[in-house]
CSV table of C-alpha atoms in Angstrom, one decimal:
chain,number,residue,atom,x,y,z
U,1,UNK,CA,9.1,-21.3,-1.9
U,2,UNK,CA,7.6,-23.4,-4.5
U,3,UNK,CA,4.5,-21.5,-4.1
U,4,UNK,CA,5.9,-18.4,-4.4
U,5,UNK,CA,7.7,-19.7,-8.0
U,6,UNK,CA,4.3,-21.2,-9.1
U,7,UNK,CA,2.6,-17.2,-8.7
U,8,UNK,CA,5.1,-15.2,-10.0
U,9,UNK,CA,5.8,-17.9,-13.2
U,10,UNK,CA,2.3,-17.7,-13.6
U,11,UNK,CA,2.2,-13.8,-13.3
U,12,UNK,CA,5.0,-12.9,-15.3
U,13,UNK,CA,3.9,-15.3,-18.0
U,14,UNK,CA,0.5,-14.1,-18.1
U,15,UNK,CA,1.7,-10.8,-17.8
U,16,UNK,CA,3.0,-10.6,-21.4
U,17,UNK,CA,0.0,-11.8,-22.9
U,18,UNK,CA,-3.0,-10.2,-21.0
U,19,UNK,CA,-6.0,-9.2,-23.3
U,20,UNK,CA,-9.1,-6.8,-23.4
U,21,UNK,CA,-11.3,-9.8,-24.1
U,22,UNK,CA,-9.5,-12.5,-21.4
U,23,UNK,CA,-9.2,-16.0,-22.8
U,24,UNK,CA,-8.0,-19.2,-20.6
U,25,UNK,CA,-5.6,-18.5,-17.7
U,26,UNK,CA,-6.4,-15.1,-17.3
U,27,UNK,CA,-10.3,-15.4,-17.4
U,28,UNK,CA,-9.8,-17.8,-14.8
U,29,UNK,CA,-7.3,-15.4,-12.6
U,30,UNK,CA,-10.0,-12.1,-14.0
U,31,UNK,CA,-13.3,-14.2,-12.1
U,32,UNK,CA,-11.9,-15.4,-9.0
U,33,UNK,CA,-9.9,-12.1,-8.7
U,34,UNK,CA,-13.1,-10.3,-9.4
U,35,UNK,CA,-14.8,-12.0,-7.0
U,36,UNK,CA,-12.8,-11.3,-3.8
U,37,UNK,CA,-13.3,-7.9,-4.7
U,38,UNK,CA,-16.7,-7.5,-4.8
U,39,UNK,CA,-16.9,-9.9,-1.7
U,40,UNK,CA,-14.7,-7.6,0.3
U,41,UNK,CA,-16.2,-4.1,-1.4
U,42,UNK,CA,-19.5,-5.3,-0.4
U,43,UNK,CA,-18.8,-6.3,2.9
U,44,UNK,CA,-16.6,-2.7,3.5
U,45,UNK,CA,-17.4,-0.6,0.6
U,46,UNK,CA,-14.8,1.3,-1.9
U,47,UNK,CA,-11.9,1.6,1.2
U,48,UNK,CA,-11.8,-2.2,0.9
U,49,UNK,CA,-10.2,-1.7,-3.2
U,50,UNK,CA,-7.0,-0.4,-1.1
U,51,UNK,CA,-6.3,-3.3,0.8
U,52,UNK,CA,-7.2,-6.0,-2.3
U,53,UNK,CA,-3.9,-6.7,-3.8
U,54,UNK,CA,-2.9,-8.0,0.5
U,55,UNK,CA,-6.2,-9.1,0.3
U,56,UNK,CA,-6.1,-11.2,-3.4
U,57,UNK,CA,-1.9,-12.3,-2.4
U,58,UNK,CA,-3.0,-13.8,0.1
U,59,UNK,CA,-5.8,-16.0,-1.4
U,60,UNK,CA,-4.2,-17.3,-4.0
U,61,UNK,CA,-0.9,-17.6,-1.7
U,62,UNK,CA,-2.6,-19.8,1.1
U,63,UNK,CA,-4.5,-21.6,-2.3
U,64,UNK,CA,-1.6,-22.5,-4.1
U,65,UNK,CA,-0.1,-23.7,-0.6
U,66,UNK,CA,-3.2,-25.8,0.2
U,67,UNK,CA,-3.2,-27.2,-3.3
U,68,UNK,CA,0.1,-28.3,-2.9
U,69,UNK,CA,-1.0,-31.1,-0.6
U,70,UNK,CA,-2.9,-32.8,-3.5
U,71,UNK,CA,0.4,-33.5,-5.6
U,72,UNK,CA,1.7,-36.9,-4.5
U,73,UNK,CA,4.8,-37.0,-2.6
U,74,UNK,CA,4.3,-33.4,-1.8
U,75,UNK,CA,2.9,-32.2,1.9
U,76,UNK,CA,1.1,-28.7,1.8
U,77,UNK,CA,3.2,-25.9,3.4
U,78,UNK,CA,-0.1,-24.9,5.1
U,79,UNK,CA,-0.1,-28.4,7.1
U,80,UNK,CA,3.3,-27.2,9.0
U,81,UNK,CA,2.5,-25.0,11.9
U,82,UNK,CA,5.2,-22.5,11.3
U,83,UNK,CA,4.2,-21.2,8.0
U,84,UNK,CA,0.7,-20.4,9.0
U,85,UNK,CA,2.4,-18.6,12.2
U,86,UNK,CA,4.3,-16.6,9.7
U,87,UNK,CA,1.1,-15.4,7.7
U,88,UNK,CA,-1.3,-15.3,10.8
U,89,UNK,CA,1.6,-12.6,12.1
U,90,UNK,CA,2.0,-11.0,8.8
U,91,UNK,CA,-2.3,-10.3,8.8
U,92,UNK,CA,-1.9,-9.3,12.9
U,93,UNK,CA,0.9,-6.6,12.1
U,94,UNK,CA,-0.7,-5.6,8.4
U,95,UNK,CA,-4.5,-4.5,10.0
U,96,UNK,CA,-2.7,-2.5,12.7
U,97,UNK,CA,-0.7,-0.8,10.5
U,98,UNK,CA,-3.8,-0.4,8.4
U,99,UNK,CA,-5.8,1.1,11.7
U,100,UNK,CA,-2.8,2.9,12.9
U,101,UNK,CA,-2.5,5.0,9.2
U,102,UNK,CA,-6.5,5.8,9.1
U,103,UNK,CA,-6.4,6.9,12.1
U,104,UNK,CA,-3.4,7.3,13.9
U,105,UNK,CA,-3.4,8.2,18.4
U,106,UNK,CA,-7.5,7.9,18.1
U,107,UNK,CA,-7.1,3.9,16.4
U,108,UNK,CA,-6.6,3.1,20.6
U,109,UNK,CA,-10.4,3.7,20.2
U,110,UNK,CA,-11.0,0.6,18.7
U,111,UNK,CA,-10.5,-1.0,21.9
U,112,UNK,CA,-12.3,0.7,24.3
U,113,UNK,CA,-15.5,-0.4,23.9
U,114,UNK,CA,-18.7,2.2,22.9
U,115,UNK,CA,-18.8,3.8,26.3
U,116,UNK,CA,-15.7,5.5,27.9
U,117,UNK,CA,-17.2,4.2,31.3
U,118,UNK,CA,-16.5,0.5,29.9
U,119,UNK,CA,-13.5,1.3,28.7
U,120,UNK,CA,-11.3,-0.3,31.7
U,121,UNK,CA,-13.2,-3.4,31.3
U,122,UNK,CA,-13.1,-3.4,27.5
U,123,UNK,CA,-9.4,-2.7,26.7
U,124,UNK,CA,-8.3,-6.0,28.6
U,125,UNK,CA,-10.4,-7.6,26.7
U,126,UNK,CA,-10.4,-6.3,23.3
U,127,UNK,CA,-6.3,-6.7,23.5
U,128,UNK,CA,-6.3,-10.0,24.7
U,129,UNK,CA,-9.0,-10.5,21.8
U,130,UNK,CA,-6.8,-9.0,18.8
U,131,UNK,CA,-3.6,-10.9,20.5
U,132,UNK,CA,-5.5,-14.3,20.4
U,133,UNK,CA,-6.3,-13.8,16.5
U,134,UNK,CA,-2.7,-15.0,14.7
U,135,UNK,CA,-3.0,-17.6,16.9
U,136,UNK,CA,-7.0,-18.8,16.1
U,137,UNK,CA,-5.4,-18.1,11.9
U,138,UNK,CA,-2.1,-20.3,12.9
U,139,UNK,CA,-4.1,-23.4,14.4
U,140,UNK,CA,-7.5,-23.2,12.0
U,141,UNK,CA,-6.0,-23.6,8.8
U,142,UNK,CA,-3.4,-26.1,10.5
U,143,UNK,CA,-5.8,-28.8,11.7
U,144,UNK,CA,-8.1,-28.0,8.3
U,145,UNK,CA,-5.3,-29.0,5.6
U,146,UNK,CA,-3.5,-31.7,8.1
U,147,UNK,CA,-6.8,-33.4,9.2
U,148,UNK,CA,-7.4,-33.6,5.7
U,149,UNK,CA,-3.6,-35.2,4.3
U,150,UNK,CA,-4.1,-37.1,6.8
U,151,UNK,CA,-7.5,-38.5,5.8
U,152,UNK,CA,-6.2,-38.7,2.4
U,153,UNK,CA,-3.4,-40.5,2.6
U,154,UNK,CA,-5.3,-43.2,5.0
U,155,UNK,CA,-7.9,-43.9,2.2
U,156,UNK,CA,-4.8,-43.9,-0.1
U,157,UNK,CA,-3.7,-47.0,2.3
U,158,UNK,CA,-7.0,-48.8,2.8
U,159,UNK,CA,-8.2,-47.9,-1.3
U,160,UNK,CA,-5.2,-46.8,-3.4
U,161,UNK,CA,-7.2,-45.8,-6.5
U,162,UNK,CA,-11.2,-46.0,-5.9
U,163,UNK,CA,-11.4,-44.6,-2.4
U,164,UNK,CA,-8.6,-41.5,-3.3
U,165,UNK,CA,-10.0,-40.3,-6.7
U,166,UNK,CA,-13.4,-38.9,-5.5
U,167,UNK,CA,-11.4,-37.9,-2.3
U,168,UNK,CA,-9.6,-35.4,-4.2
U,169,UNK,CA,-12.4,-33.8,-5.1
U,170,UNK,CA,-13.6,-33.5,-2.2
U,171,UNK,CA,-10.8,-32.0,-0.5
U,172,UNK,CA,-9.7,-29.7,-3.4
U,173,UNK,CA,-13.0,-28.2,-2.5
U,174,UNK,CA,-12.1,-28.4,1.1
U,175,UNK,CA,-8.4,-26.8,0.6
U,176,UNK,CA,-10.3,-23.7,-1.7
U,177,UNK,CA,-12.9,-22.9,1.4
U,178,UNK,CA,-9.8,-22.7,3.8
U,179,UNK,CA,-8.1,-20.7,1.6
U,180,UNK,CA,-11.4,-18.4,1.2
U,181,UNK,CA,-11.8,-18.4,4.9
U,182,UNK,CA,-8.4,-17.0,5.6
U,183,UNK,CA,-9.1,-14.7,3.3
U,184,UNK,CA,-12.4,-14.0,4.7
U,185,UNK,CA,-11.0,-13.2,8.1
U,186,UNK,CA,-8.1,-11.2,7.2
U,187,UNK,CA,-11.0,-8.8,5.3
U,188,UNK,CA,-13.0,-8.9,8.3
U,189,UNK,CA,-9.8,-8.1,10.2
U,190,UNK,CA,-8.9,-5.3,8.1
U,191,UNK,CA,-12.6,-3.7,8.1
U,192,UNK,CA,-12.8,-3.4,11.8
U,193,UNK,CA,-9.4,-1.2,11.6
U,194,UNK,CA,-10.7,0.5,8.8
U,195,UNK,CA,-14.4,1.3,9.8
U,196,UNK,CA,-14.7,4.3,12.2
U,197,UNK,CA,-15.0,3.6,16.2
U,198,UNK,CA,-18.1,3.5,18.0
């Protein structure tokens, strides 16, 4: 919940003051914004523009969660198992939905493999492939951002001030690449339901 207030405080208030030529706060939001995009057009091509708004939410969502862990006192929401479940089901049900509106009965495709004589071996496997991803989202960005408070707060311990300082760094870097790679694999989700079958 306190993630959710941080983005839409900092949308509202940035709302009423956007400008042709972007200074500060929205620079910042127009770069790494503009970024995803041309990650995920390149890697799917103009459909992908449809999905960026998921796609850019839930960046900055899983960001602002992961960032959360470097304000002491606080733990990230992303280090509790059940709010990654909750997204990691949110990304399984949203790609379907996605391959089931392009392209409807013939989305069944998908998982039947590129020859219709492998298709009683592929479906199996394919299912028990797309069921397995909420849970390889849930437990990857789980041991990342716990592993990592959990680093942090043992230098804290041992070093209070010189070991933590450059620690942050370090793992605000590490809590920005999780947040990219969940990012990254919900895109990569969503262009296989996108992308015709073979």
């Amino acid at each position: 919940w306190v993630a959710m207030a941080i983005l839409f405080i900092s949308g509202f208030a940035l709302r009423g003051r956007m400008k042709m030529v972007p200074t500060g706060f929205q620079n910042v939001l127009e770069v790494v914004i503009g970024g995803l995009e041309d990650f995920a057009v390149g890697m799917s091509g103009e459909k992908a523009r449809k999905v960026m708004p998921i796609l850019a939410g839930i960046f900055l969502f899983v960001l602002v969660q992961n960032l959360l862990g470097l304000v002491p006192g606080c733990d990230a929401p992303t280090a509790n198992i059940n709010t990654n479940a909750a997204m990691a089901v949110f990304v399984f049900l949203y790609y379907n939905f996605v391959g089931l509106r392009a392209w409807g009965p013939g989305y069944i495709k998908h998982f039947m493999g590129p020859m219709l004589p492998l298709a009683p071996l592929m479906l199996p496997i394919e299912l028990i492939s797309h069921v397995a991803r909420p849970l390889s989202l849930t437990l990857r960005l789980f041991g990342n951002i716990r592993g990592e408070e959990i680093v942090l707060l043992l230098f804290f311990i041992m070093a209070p001030i010189g070991a933590t300082l450059p620690a942050y760094f370090l793992f605000f870097i590490a809590k920005v690449l999780q947040a990219f790679i969940f990012y990254m694999l919900t895109a990569i989700y969503l262009q296989g339901a996108m992308e015709h079958a073979h």
